[in-house]
Tab-separated table of C-alpha atoms and ligand atoms in Angstrom:
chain	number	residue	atom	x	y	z
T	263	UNK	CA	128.231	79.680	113.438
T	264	UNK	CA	126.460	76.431	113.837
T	265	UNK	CA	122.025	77.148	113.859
T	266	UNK	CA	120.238	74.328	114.047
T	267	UNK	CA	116.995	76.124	114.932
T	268	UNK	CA	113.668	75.646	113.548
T	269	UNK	CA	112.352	79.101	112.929
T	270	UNK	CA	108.553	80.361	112.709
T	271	UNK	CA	108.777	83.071	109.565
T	272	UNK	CA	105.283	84.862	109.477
T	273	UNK	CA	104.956	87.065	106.331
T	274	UNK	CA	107.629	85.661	104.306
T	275	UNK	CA	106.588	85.592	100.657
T	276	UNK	CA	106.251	89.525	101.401
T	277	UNK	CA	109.504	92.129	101.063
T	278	UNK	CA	111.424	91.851	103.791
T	279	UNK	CA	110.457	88.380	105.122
T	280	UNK	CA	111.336	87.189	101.924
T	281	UNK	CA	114.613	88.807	101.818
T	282	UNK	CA	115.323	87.165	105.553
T	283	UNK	CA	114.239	83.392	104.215
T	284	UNK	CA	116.986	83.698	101.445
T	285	UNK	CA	118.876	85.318	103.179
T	286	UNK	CA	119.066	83.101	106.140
T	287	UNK	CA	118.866	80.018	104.600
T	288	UNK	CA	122.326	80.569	102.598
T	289	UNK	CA	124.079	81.412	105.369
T	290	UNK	CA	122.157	78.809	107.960
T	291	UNK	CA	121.767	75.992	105.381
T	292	UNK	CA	121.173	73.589	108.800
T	293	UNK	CA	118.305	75.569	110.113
T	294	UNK	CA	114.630	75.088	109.464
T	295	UNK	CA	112.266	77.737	108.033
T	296	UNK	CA	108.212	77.493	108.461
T	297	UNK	CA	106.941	80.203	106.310
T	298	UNK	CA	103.165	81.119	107.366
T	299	UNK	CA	102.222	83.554	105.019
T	300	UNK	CA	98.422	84.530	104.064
T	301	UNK	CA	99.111	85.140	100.500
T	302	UNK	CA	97.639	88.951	100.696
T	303	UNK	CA	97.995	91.101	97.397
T	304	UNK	CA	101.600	91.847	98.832
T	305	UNK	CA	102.639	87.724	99.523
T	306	UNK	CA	104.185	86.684	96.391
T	307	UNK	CA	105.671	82.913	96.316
T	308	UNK	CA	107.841	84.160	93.021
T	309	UNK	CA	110.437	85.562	95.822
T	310	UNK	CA	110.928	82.439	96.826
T	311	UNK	CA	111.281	80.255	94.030
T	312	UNK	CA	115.169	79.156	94.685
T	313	UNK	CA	114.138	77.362	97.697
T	314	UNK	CA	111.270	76.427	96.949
T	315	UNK	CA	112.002	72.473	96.847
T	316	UNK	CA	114.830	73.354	99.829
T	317	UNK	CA	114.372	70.301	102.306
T	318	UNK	CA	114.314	72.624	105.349
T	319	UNK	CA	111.990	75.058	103.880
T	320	UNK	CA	108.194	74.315	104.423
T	321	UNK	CA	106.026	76.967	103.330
T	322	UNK	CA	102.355	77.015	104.911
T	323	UNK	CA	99.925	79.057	103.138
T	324	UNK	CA	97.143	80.522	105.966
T	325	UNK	CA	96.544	83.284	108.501
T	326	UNK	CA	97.911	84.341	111.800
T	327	UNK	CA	95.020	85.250	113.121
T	328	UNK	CA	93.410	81.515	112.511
T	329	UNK	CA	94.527	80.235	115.929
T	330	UNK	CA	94.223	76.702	115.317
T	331	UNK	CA	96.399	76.659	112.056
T	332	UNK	CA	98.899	78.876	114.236
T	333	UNK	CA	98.743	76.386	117.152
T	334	UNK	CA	99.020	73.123	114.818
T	335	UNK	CA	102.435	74.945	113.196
T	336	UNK	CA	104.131	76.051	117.130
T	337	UNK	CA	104.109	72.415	118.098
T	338	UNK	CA	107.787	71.672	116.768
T	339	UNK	CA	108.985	76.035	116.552
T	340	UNK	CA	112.031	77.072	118.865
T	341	UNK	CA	111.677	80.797	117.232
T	342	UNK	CA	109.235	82.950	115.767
T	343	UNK	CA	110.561	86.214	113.574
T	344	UNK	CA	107.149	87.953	112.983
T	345	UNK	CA	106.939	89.868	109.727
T	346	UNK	CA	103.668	89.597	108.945
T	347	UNK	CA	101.395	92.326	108.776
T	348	UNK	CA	99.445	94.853	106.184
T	349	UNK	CA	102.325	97.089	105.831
T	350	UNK	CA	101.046	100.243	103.620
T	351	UNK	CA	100.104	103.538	105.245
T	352	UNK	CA	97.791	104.307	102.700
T	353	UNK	CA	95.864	101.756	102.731
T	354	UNK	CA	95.571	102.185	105.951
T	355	UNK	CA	93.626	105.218	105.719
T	356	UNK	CA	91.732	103.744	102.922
T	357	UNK	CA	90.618	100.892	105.160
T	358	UNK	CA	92.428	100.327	108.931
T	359	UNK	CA	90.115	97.290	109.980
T	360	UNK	CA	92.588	94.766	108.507
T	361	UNK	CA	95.393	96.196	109.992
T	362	UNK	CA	93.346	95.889	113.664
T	363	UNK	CA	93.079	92.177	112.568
T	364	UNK	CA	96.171	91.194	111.105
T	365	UNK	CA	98.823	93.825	113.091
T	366	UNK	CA	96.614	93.649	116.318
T	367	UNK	CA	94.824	90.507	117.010
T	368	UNK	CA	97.376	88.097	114.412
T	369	UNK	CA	100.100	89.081	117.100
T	370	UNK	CA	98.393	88.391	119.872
T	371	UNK	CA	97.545	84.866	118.463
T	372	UNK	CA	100.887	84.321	117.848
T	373	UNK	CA	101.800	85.384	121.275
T	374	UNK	CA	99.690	83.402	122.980
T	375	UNK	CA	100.536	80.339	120.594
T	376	UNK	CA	104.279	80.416	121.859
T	377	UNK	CA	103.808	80.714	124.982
T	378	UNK	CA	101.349	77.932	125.251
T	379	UNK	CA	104.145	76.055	123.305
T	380	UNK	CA	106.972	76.616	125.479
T	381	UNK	CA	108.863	78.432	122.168
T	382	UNK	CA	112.093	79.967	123.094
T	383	UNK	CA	112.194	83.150	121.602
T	384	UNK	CA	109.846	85.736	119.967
T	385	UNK	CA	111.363	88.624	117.851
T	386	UNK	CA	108.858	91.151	116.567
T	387	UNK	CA	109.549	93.345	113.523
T	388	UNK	CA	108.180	96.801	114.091
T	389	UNK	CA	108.595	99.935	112.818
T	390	UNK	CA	110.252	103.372	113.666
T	391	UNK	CA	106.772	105.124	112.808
T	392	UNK	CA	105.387	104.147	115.784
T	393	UNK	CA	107.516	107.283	117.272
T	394	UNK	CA	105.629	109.445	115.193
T	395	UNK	CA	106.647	112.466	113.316
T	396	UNK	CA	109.980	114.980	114.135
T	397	UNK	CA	110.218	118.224	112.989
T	398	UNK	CA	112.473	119.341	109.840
T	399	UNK	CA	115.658	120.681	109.819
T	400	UNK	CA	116.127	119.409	113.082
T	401	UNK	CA	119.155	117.124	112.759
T	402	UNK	CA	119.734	116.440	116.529
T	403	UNK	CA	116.269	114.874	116.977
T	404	UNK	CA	116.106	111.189	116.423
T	405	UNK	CA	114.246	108.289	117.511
T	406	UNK	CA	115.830	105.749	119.940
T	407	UNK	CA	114.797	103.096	121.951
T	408	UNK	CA	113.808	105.289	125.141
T	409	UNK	CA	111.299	107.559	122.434
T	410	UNK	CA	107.799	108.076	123.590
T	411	UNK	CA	105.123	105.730	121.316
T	412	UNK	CA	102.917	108.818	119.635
T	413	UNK	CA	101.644	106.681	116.029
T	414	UNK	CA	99.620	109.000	113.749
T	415	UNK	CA	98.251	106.761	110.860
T	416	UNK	CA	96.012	103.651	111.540
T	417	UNK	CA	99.211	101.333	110.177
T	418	UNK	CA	101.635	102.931	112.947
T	419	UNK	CA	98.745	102.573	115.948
T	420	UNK	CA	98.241	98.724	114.691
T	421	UNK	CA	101.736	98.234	115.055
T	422	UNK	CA	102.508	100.449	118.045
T	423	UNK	CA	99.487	98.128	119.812
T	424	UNK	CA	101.702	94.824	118.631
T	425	UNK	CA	104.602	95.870	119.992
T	426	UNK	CA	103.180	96.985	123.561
T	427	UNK	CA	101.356	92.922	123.214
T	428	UNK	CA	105.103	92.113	122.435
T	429	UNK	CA	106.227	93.479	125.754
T	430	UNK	CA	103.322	92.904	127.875
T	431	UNK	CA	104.068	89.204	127.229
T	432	UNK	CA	107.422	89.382	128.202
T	433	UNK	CA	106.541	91.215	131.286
T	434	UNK	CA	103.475	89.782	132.808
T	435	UNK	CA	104.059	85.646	131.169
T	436	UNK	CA	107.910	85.827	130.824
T	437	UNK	CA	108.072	85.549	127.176
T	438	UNK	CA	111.457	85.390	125.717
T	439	UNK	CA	111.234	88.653	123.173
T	440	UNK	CA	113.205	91.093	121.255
T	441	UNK	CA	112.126	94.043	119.171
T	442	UNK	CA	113.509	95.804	115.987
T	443	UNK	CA	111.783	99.106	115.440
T	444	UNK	CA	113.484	99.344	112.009
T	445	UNK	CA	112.713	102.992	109.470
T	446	UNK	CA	112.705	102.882	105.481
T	447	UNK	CA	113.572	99.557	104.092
T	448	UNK	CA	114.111	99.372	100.231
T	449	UNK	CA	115.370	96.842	97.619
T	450	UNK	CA	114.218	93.547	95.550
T	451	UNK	CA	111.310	92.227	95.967
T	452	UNK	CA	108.932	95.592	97.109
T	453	UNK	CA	105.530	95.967	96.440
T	454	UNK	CA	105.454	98.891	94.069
T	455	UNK	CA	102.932	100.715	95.721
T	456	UNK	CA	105.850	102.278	97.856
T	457	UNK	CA	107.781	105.203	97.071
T	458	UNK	CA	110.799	103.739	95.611
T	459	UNK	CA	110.231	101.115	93.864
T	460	UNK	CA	106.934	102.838	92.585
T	461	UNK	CA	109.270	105.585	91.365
T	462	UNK	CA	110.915	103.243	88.996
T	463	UNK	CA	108.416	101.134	87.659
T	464	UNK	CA	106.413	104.591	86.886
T	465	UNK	CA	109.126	106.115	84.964
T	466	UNK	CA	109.929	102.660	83.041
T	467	UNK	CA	106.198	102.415	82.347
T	468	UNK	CA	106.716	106.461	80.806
T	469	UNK	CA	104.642	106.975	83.850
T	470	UNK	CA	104.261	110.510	86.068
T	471	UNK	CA	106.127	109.893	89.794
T	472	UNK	CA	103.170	111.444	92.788
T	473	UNK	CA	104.683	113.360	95.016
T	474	UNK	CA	102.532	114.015	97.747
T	475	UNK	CA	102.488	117.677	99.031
T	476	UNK	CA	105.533	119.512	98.604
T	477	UNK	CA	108.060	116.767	98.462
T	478	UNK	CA	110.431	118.313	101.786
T	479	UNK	CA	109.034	115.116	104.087
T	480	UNK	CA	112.140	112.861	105.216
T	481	UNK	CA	112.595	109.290	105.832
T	482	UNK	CA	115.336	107.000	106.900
T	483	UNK	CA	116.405	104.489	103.968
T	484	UNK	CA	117.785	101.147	104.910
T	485	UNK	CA	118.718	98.743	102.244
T	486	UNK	CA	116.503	96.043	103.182
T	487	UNK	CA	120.205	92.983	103.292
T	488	UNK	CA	121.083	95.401	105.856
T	489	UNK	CA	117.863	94.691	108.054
T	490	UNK	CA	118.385	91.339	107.370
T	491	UNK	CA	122.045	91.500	108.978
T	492	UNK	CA	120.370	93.561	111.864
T	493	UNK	CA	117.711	90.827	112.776
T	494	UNK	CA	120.497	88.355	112.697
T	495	UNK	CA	122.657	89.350	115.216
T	496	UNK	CA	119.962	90.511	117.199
T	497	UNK	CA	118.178	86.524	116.936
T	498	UNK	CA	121.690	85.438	117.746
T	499	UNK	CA	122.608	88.011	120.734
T	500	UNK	CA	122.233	86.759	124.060
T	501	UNK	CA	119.539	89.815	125.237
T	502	UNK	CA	115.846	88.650	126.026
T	503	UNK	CA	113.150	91.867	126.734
T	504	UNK	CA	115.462	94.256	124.323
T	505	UNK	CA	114.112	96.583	121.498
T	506	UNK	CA	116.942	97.556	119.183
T	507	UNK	CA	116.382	101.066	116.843
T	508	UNK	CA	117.236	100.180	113.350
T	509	UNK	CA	118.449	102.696	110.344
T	510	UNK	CA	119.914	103.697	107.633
T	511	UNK	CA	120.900	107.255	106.691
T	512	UNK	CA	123.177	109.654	107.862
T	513	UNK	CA	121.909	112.984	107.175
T	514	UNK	CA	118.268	113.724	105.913
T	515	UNK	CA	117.493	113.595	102.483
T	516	UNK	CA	113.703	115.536	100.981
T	517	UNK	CA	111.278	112.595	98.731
T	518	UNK	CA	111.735	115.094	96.663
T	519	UNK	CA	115.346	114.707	96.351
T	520	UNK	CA	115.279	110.828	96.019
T	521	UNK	CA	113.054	110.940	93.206
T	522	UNK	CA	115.316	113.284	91.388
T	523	UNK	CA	118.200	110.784	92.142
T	524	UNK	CA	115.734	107.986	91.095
T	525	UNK	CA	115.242	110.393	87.537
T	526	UNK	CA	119.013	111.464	87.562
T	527	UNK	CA	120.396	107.455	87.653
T	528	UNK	CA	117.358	106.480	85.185
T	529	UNK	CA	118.795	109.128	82.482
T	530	UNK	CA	114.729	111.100	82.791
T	531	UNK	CA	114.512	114.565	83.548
T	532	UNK	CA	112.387	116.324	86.495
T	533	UNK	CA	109.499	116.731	84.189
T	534	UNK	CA	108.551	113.493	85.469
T	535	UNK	CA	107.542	114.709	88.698
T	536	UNK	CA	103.870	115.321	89.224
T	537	UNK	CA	103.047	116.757	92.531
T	538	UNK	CA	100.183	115.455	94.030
T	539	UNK	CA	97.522	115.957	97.198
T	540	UNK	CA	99.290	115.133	100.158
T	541	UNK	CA	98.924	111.891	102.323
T	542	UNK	CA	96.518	113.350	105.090
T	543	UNK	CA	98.662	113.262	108.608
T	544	UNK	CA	101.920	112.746	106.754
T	545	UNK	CA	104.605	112.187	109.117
T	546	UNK	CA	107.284	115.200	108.693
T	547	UNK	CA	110.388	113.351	109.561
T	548	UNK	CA	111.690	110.362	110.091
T	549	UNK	CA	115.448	109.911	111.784
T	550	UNK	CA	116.543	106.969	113.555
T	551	UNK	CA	119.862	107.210	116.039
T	552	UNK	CA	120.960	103.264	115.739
T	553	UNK	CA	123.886	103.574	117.671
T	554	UNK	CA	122.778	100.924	120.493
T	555	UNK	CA	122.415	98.545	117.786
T	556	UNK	CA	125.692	99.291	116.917
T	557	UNK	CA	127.598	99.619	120.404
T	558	UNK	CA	126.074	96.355	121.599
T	559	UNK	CA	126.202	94.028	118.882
T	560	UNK	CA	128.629	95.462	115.936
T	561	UNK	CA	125.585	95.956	113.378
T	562	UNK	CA	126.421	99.152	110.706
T	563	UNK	CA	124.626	99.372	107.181
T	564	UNK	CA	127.056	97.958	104.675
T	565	UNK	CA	125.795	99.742	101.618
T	566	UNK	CA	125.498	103.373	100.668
T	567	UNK	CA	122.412	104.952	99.739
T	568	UNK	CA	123.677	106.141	96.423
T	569	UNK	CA	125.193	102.305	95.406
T	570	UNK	CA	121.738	100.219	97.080
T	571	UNK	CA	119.197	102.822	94.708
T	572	UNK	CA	121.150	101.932	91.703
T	573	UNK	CA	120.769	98.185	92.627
T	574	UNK	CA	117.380	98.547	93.265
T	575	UNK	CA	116.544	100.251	90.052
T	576	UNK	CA	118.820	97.658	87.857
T	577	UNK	CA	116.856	94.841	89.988
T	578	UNK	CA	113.688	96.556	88.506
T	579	UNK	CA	114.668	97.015	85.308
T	580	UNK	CA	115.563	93.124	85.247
T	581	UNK	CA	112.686	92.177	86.725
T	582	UNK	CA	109.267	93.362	84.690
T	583	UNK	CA	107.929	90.459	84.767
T	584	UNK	CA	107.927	90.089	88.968
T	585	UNK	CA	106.454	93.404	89.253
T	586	UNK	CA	104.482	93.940	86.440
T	587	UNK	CA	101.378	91.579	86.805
T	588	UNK	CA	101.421	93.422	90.521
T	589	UNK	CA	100.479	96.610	89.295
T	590	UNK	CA	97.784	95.581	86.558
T	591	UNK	CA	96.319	93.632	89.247
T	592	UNK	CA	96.100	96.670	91.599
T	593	UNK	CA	95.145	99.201	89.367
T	594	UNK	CA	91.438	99.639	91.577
T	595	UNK	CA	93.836	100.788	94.856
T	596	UNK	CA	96.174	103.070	92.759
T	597	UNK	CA	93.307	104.696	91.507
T	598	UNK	CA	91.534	105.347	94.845
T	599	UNK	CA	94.665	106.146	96.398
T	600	UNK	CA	95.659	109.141	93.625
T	601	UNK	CA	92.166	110.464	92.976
T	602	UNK	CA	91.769	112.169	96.068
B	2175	LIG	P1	104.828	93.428	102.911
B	2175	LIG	O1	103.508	94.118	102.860
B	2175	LIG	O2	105.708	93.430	101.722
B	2175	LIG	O3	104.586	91.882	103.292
B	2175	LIG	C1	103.706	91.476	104.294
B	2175	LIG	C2	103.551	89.957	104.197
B	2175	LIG	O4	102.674	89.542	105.258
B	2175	LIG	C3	102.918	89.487	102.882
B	2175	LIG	O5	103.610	88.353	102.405
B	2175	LIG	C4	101.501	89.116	103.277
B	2175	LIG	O6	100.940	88.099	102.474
B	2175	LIG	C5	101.718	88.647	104.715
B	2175	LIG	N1	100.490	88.745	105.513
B	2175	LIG	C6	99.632	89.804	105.591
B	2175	LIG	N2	98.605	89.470	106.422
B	2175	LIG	C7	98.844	88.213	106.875
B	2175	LIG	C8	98.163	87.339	107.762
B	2175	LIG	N3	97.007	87.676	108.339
B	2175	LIG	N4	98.708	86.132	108.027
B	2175	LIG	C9	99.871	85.759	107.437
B	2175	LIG	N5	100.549	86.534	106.573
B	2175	LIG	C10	100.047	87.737	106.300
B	2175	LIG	O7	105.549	94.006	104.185
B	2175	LIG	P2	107.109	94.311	104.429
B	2175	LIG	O8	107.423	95.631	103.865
B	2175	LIG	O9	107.896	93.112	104.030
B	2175	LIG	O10	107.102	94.458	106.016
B	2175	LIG	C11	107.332	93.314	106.845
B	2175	LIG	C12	107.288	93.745	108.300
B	2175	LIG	O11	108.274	94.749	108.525
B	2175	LIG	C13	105.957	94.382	108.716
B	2175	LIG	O12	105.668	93.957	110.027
B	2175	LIG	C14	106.228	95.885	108.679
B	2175	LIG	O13	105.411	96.552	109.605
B	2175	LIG	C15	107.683	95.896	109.090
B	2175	LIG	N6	108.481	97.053	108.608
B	2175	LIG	C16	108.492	97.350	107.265
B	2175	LIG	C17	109.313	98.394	106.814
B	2175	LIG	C18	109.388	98.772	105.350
B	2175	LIG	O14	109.998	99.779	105.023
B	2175	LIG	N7	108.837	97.976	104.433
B	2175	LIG	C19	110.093	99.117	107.726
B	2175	LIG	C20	110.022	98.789	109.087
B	2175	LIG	C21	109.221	97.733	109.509
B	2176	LIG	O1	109.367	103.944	108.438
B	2176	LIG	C1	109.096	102.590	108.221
B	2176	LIG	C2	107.856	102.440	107.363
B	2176	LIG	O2	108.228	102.805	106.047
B	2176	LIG	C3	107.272	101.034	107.383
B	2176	LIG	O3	106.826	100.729	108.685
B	2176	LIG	C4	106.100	100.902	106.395
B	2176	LIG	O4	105.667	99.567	106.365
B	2176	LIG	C5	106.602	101.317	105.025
B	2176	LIG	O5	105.527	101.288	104.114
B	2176	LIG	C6	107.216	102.723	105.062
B	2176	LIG	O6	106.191	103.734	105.312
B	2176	LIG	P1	106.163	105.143	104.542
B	2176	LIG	O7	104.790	105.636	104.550
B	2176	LIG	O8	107.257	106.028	105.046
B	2176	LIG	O9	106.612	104.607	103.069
B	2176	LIG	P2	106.077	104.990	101.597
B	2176	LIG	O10	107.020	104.365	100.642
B	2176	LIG	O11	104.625	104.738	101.453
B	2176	LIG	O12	106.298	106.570	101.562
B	2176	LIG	C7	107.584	107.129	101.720
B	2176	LIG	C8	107.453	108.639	101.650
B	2176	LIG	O13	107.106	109.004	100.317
B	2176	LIG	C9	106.345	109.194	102.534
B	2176	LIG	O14	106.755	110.460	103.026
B	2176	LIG	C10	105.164	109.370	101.581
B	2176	LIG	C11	105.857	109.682	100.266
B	2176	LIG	N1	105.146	109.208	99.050
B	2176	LIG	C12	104.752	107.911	98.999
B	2176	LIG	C13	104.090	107.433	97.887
B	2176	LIG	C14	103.623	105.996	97.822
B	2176	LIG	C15	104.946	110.061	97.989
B	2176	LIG	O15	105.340	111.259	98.036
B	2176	LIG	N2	104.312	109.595	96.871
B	2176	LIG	C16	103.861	108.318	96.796
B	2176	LIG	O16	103.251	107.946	95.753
């Protein structure tokens, strides 16, 4: 397929907007990327250092809540794909005022920016916790796109507040829009300060893995190339004011049990596990039925849980030197975060 489009990437030196630049520029090599990133503690350029130099790559290094940077960049945009946005649940209970700011009022500028600018489209990358938390051992519940919002942590009520801007846009301005409401994402290129990829760099570091509480919570993994593929065909689907549910697993799976199978593949034994106090208002359960996504517009997740974690860890075990200088440099949150 031919895309000529000039895209608006917000948040794109972070995980998954990084993943969708690369992504999307090998298989769109005629389309234009603007990458407006802030350059937070989770931005990190290194992700993109194979297209760095790329002619239709420009990268912009500022805010999304400065609205005359945002308004300067809209000028020559036919479609924004908004990552950007403090993404951590903990620190969002450490410190939810920057996630008002950046998750809140950043979309709003950006909102406001395209439609002032006549842009054609405006997908928004959300998250499946603004649902809120389902019960265990209750397979037949699952989030969809008709779910009731119901956030618990400051991060999911910042981002449950974008998404309703998102739609109230559409609705009341006509704003071209689509939603992804996407669960779990892991893979190259996360911060490890989340589970995962914190798992790994822990146990190569000879490092204890914190499991908060008892381990049994559940969440929905998603290779993050399979998001990628998801907000594809959704940017490429002929639907305007449409939220698609985006997931991964089949069947639920404990933390406790992936960092086992993190241990397991890593040749370490469970004595590595260090329970730890638990996150306050953890979420149970997280299941997401993605079958609209899949009915509509063909989208399935291509890789299994079992062959993206080994991946991941070989990425990680390739790749000190990305993540390394991340966690030395963050030591003051990891403490905070742990010593509760
Ligand atoms: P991330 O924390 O890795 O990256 C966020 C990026 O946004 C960073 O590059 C950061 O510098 C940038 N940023 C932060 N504040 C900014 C600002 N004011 N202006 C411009 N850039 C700013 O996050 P991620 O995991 O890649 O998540 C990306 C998006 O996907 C977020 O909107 C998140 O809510 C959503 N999401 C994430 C997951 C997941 O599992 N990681 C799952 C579902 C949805
Ligand atoms: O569901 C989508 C969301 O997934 C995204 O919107 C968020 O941006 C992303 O951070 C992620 O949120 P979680 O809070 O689910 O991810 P995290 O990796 O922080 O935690 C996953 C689970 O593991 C959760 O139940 C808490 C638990 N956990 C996490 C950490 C960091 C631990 O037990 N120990 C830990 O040290």
């Amino acid at each position: 397929m031919q895309e000529t489009r000039t895209l608006l990437v917000t948040g794109g030196a972070g995980f998954i907007g990084s993943n969708f630049i690369l992504y999307w520029l090998k298989k769109y090599p005629e389309s234009k990327i603007i990458n407006l990133d802030a350059l937070t503690y989770a931005g990190n350029l290194a992700n993109l250092r194979s297209i760095q130099n790329y002619p239709n790559y420009t990268f912009v290094e500022g805010s999304i809540t400065n609205k005359e940077l945002v308004d300067n960049i809209m000028d020559d945009v036919d479609a924004v794909v908004h990552f950007a946005a403090e993404s951590h649940v903990d620190r969002s209970i450490l410190d939810p005022g920057i996630f008002l700011q950046t998750n809140v009022i950043g979309t709003h500028i950006l909102l406001e920016s395209a439609l002032t600018n006549n842009v054609q489209h405006f997908h928004h990358i959300s998250t499946d916790e603004v649902f809120g938390s389902l019960p265990l051992n209750t397979p037949e519940a699952q989030f969809s796109e008709t779910t009731p919002y119901d956030p618990r942590s400051p991060y999911s009520a910042s981002k449950a507040s974008s998404d309703h801007l998102v739609r109230a846009y559409g609705e009341t301005y006509g704003l071209s829009y689509t939603i992804t409401n996407c669960s779990n994402n892991y893979g190259e290129y996360q911060f490890p300060e989340k589970l995962i990829p914190l798992a790994i760099t822990n146990i190569m570091d000879g490092l204890k893995v914190p499991v908060y509480g008892d381990g049994m919570q559940v969440r929905d993994w998603l290779y993050v190339q399979d998001h990628c593929t998801a907000i594809d065909l959704v940017l490429h689907a002929d639907k305007s004011s449409n939220t698609y549910v985006v997931g991964g697993l089949t069947e639920d799976v404990p933390n406790i049990e992936i960092v086992k199978m993190i241990l397991k593949i890593m040749g370490k034994g469970e004595d590595m596990i260090e329970f730890v106090t638990d996150r306050p208002g953890h979420d149970k359960r997280y299941s997401v039925n993605w079958s609209k996504i899949k009915t509509e517009l063909g989208w399935k997740p291509s890789v299994s849980f079992e062959e993206g974690l080994e991946k991941t860890i070989h990425w990680y075990q390739e790749n000190r030197h990305w993540w390394e200088p991340l966690k030395a440099a963050n030591q003051e949150f990891f403490k905070k975060n742990y010593s509760k």
